[in-house]
Amino acid sequence: MCLTTTCQHWGLLGHFGFMGSFHVSWAVVGRKVYIMNIHTGFITHFDMGTKSWNPPLKLESRDVQHLRLASTGKVLFALGLSVADEGKESAVKLLKVDEVTMQCSEVSQMPKHLWSSFTDHFERGTHPLLVFKYVRCTGAGNLMYVYSGSYFSKMEICVCDIEDGYRWQHLPPLPADLVELDVRSECCSFQLMPELCLKTQFEQECNGDTHLI
């Protein structure tokens, strides 16, 4: 089910029964909230204007087996994992999604050395899908952030500038006393960058000692 609020009360927006799974990813584009099963690729959206669910469609993409949604607020993207040779070779691709047909077109591929910075924290021989399970992404303006959501691995953050030829860059490590995070939480990617919630003395104070950076 989905809830909405006007700051006065909560309202039930209805069920979307085709996704009986916790393996979902979501993103917001304009007044539409997209929800997708990351393994099957089935996707639907809730239109805040009409207060209705759209019939599910299949997100189509060649050579990509697992997907996560992301958004810049105006454009829908998907971060996809391509696995070959029984898991020995893998690549992460950034796809642009046509919101009408749900067809995906590859716009960029994460450089191999950046993807390795995520996989290197796992035991040798770990299937790439297990690594990708902990990868999160969020967009803000012309930037697409990709980071590790695993509490037991080193925090890695990289960014792709979608208006500068899809240029990828590895962000500097967090300060030493921020490496051990108490919380890594997800939130709406619309106009928030990046979605990391920390307990620290640094950066802008949000509420008590919980901060957004």
mmCIF file of N, CA and C in Angstrom, residues 66-115:
data_model
loop_
_atom_site.group_PDB
_atom_site.id
_atom_site.type_symbol
_atom_site.label_atom_id
_atom_site.label_comp_id
_atom_site.label_asym_id
_atom_site.label_seq_id
_atom_site.Cartn_x
_atom_site.Cartn_y
_atom_site.Cartn_z
ATOM 1 N N HIS A 66 19.770 -7.240 -13.599
ATOM 2 C CA HIS A 66 19.226 -6.697 -12.358
ATOM 3 C C HIS A 66 19.314 -5.176 -12.409
ATOM 4 N N LEU A 67 18.270 -4.512 -11.927
ATOM 5 C CA LEU A 67 18.163 -3.064 -12.093
ATOM 6 C C LEU A 67 17.776 -2.371 -10.797
ATOM 7 N N ARG A 68 18.229 -1.134 -10.670
ATOM 8 C CA ARG A 68 17.769 -0.239 -9.606
ATOM 9 C C ARG A 68 17.378 1.087 -10.240
ATOM 10 N N LEU A 69 16.263 1.644 -9.797
ATOM 11 C CA LEU A 69 15.798 2.912 -10.345
ATOM 12 C C LEU A 69 16.539 4.086 -9.725
ATOM 13 N N ALA A 70 16.623 5.157 -10.493
ATOM 14 C CA ALA A 70 17.205 6.410 -10.013
ATOM 15 C C ALA A 70 16.567 7.538 -10.800
ATOM 16 N N SER A 71 16.645 8.745 -10.268
ATOM 17 C CA SER A 71 15.998 9.873 -10.921
ATOM 18 C C SER A 71 16.745 11.157 -10.626
ATOM 19 N N THR A 72 16.718 12.065 -11.591
ATOM 20 C CA THR A 72 17.234 13.410 -11.360
ATOM 21 C C THR A 72 16.100 14.354 -10.988
ATOM 22 N N GLY A 73 14.889 13.811 -10.881
ATOM 23 C CA GLY A 73 13.710 14.625 -10.623
ATOM 24 C C GLY A 73 12.918 14.880 -11.885
ATOM 25 N N LYS A 74 13.612 14.910 -13.032
ATOM 26 C CA LYS A 74 12.955 15.153 -14.316
ATOM 27 C C LYS A 74 13.081 13.979 -15.280
ATOM 28 N N VAL A 75 14.108 13.173 -15.100
ATOM 29 C CA VAL A 75 14.379 12.056 -16.004
ATOM 30 C C VAL A 75 14.536 10.778 -15.188
ATOM 31 N N LEU A 76 13.954 9.682 -15.714
ATOM 32 C CA LEU A 76 14.044 8.387 -15.049
ATOM 33 C C LEU A 76 15.246 7.613 -15.593
ATOM 34 N N PHE A 77 16.074 7.112 -14.689
ATOM 35 C CA PHE A 77 17.228 6.299 -15.042
ATOM 36 C C PHE A 77 17.139 4.963 -14.311
ATOM 37 N N ALA A 78 17.962 4.029 -14.757
ATOM 38 C CA ALA A 78 18.118 2.758 -14.051
ATOM 39 C C ALA A 78 19.594 2.404 -14.031
ATOM 40 N N LEU A 79 20.034 1.886 -12.911
ATOM 41 C CA LEU A 79 21.397 1.379 -12.785
ATOM 42 C C LEU A 79 21.302 -0.131 -12.896
ATOM 43 N N GLY A 80 21.995 -0.704 -13.874
ATOM 44 C CA GLY A 80 21.845 -2.122 -14.140
ATOM 45 C C GLY A 80 23.131 -2.907 -13.999
ATOM 46 N N LEU A 81 22.990 -4.168 -13.605
ATOM 47 C CA LEU A 81 24.129 -5.074 -13.488
ATOM 48 C C LEU A 81 24.095 -6.068 -14.632
ATOM 49 N N SER A 82 25.188 -6.145 -15.366
ATOM 50 C CA SER A 82 25.342 -7.118 -16.445
ATOM 51 C C SER A 82 26.358 -8.161 -15.998
ATOM 52 N N VAL A 83 25.948 -9.430 -16.018
ATOM 53 C CA VAL A 83 26.806 -10.513 -15.547
ATOM 54 C C VAL A 83 27.028 -11.509 -16.680
ATOM 55 N N ALA A 84 28.286 -11.901 -16.880
ATOM 56 C CA ALA A 84 28.630 -12.866 -17.923
ATOM 57 C C ALA A 84 29.611 -13.888 -17.369
ATOM 58 N N ASP A 85 29.782 -14.959 -18.112
ATOM 59 C CA ASP A 85 30.764 -15.994 -17.779
ATOM 60 C C ASP A 85 30.575 -16.505 -16.357
ATOM 61 N N GLU A 86 29.308 -16.836 -16.039
ATOM 62 C CA GLU A 86 28.954 -17.420 -14.739
ATOM 63 C C GLU A 86 29.434 -16.580 -13.561
ATOM 64 N N GLY A 87 29.343 -15.271 -13.707
ATOM 65 C CA GLY A 87 29.667 -14.377 -12.606
ATOM 66 C C GLY A 87 31.103 -13.925 -12.563
ATOM 67 N N LYS A 88 31.931 -14.411 -13.478
ATOM 68 C CA LYS A 88 33.346 -14.026 -13.467
ATOM 69 C C LYS A 88 33.564 -12.639 -14.060
ATOM 70 N N GLU A 89 32.666 -12.217 -14.924
ATOM 71 C CA GLU A 89 32.756 -10.890 -15.520
ATOM 72 C C GLU A 89 31.464 -10.133 -15.232
ATOM 73 N N SER A 90 31.587 -8.888 -14.830
ATOM 74 C CA SER A 90 30.390 -8.096 -14.543
ATOM 75 C C SER A 90 30.657 -6.635 -14.853
ATOM 76 N N ALA A 91 29.579 -5.901 -15.090
ATOM 77 C CA ALA A 91 29.683 -4.471 -15.384
ATOM 78 C C ALA A 91 28.421 -3.788 -14.894
ATOM 79 N N VAL A 92 28.563 -2.533 -14.493
ATOM 80 C CA VAL A 92 27.421 -1.731 -14.059
ATOM 81 C C VAL A 92 27.164 -0.662 -15.108
ATOM 82 N N LYS A 93 25.920 -0.589 -15.570
ATOM 83 C CA LYS A 93 25.577 0.315 -16.658
ATOM 84 C C LYS A 93 24.494 1.297 -16.219
ATOM 85 N N LEU A 94 24.601 2.524 -16.714
ATOM 86 C CA LEU A 94 23.584 3.540 -16.461
ATOM 87 C C LEU A 94 22.678 3.602 -17.676
ATOM 88 N N LEU A 95 21.379 3.438 -17.450
ATOM 89 C CA LEU A 95 20.399 3.372 -18.527
ATOM 90 C C LEU A 95 19.392 4.499 -18.395
ATOM 91 N N LYS A 96 19.015 5.074 -19.522
ATOM 92 C CA LYS A 96 17.952 6.073 -19.548
ATOM 93 C C LYS A 96 16.658 5.373 -19.915
ATOM 94 N N VAL A 97 15.590 5.661 -19.178
ATOM 95 C CA VAL A 97 14.330 4.950 -19.352
ATOM 96 C C VAL A 97 13.310 5.837 -20.048
ATOM 97 N N ASP A 98 12.705 5.305 -21.108
ATOM 98 C CA ASP A 98 11.593 5.975 -21.774
ATOM 99 C C ASP A 98 10.347 5.728 -20.936
ATOM 100 N N GLU A 99 9.752 6.766 -20.384
ATOM 101 C CA GLU A 99 8.634 6.599 -19.459
ATOM 102 C C GLU A 99 7.354 6.122 -20.138
ATOM 103 N N VAL A 100 7.288 6.184 -21.461
ATOM 104 C CA VAL A 100 6.103 5.721 -22.188
ATOM 105 C C VAL A 100 6.219 4.238 -22.525
ATOM 106 N N THR A 101 7.328 3.852 -23.144
ATOM 107 C CA THR A 101 7.498 2.473 -23.597
ATOM 108 C C THR A 101 8.218 1.592 -22.585
ATOM 109 N N MET A 102 8.882 2.194 -21.600
ATOM 110 C CA MET A 102 9.713 1.500 -20.623
ATOM 111 C C MET A 102 10.891 0.785 -21.286
ATOM 112 N N GLN A 103 11.296 1.268 -22.441
ATOM 113 C CA GLN A 103 12.510 0.779 -23.080
ATOM 114 C C GLN A 103 13.713 1.511 -22.489
ATOM 115 N N CYS A 104 14.789 0.772 -22.277
ATOM 116 C CA CYS A 104 16.012 1.351 -21.715
ATOM 117 C C CYS A 104 17.074 1.500 -22.792
ATOM 118 N N SER A 105 17.796 2.578 -22.733
ATOM 119 C CA SER A 105 18.936 2.770 -23.625
ATOM 120 C C SER A 105 20.168 3.058 -22.773
ATOM 121 N N GLU A 106 21.244 2.334 -23.052
ATOM 122 C CA GLU A 106 22.473 2.517 -22.285
ATOM 123 C C GLU A 106 23.109 3.852 -22.629
ATOM 124 N N VAL A 107 23.406 4.647 -21.610
ATOM 125 C CA VAL A 107 24.042 5.945 -21.829
ATOM 126 C C VAL A 107 25.471 5.971 -21.305
ATOM 127 N N SER A 108 25.799 5.051 -20.400
ATOM 128 C CA SER A 108 27.154 5.040 -19.854
ATOM 129 C C SER A 108 27.402 3.731 -19.112
ATOM 130 N N GLN A 109 28.670 3.419 -18.947
ATOM 131 C CA GLN A 109 29.066 2.266 -18.146
ATOM 132 C C GLN A 109 30.065 2.717 -17.095
ATOM 133 N N MET A 110 29.840 2.282 -15.873
ATOM 134 C CA MET A 110 30.770 2.629 -14.807
ATOM 135 C C MET A 110 32.153 2.063 -15.141
ATOM 136 N N PRO A 111 33.200 2.902 -15.090
ATOM 137 C CA PRO A 111 34.549 2.394 -15.352
ATOM 138 C C PRO A 111 34.871 1.191 -14.468
ATOM 139 N N LYS A 112 35.619 0.273 -15.037
ATOM 140 C CA LYS A 112 35.891 -0.990 -14.348
ATOM 141 C C LYS A 112 36.562 -0.782 -12.999
ATOM 142 N N HIS A 113 37.476 0.196 -12.913
ATOM 143 C CA HIS A 113 38.184 0.393 -11.643
ATOM 144 C C HIS A 113 37.259 0.918 -10.547
ATOM 145 N N LEU A 114 36.199 1.654 -10.948
ATOM 146 C CA LEU A 114 35.236 2.122 -9.948
ATOM 147 C C LEU A 114 34.374 0.971 -9.448
ATOM 148 N N TRP A 115 33.936 0.118 -10.367
ATOM 149 C CA TRP A 115 33.145 -1.039 -9.959
ATOM 150 C C TRP A 115 33.985 -1.959 -9.073
#
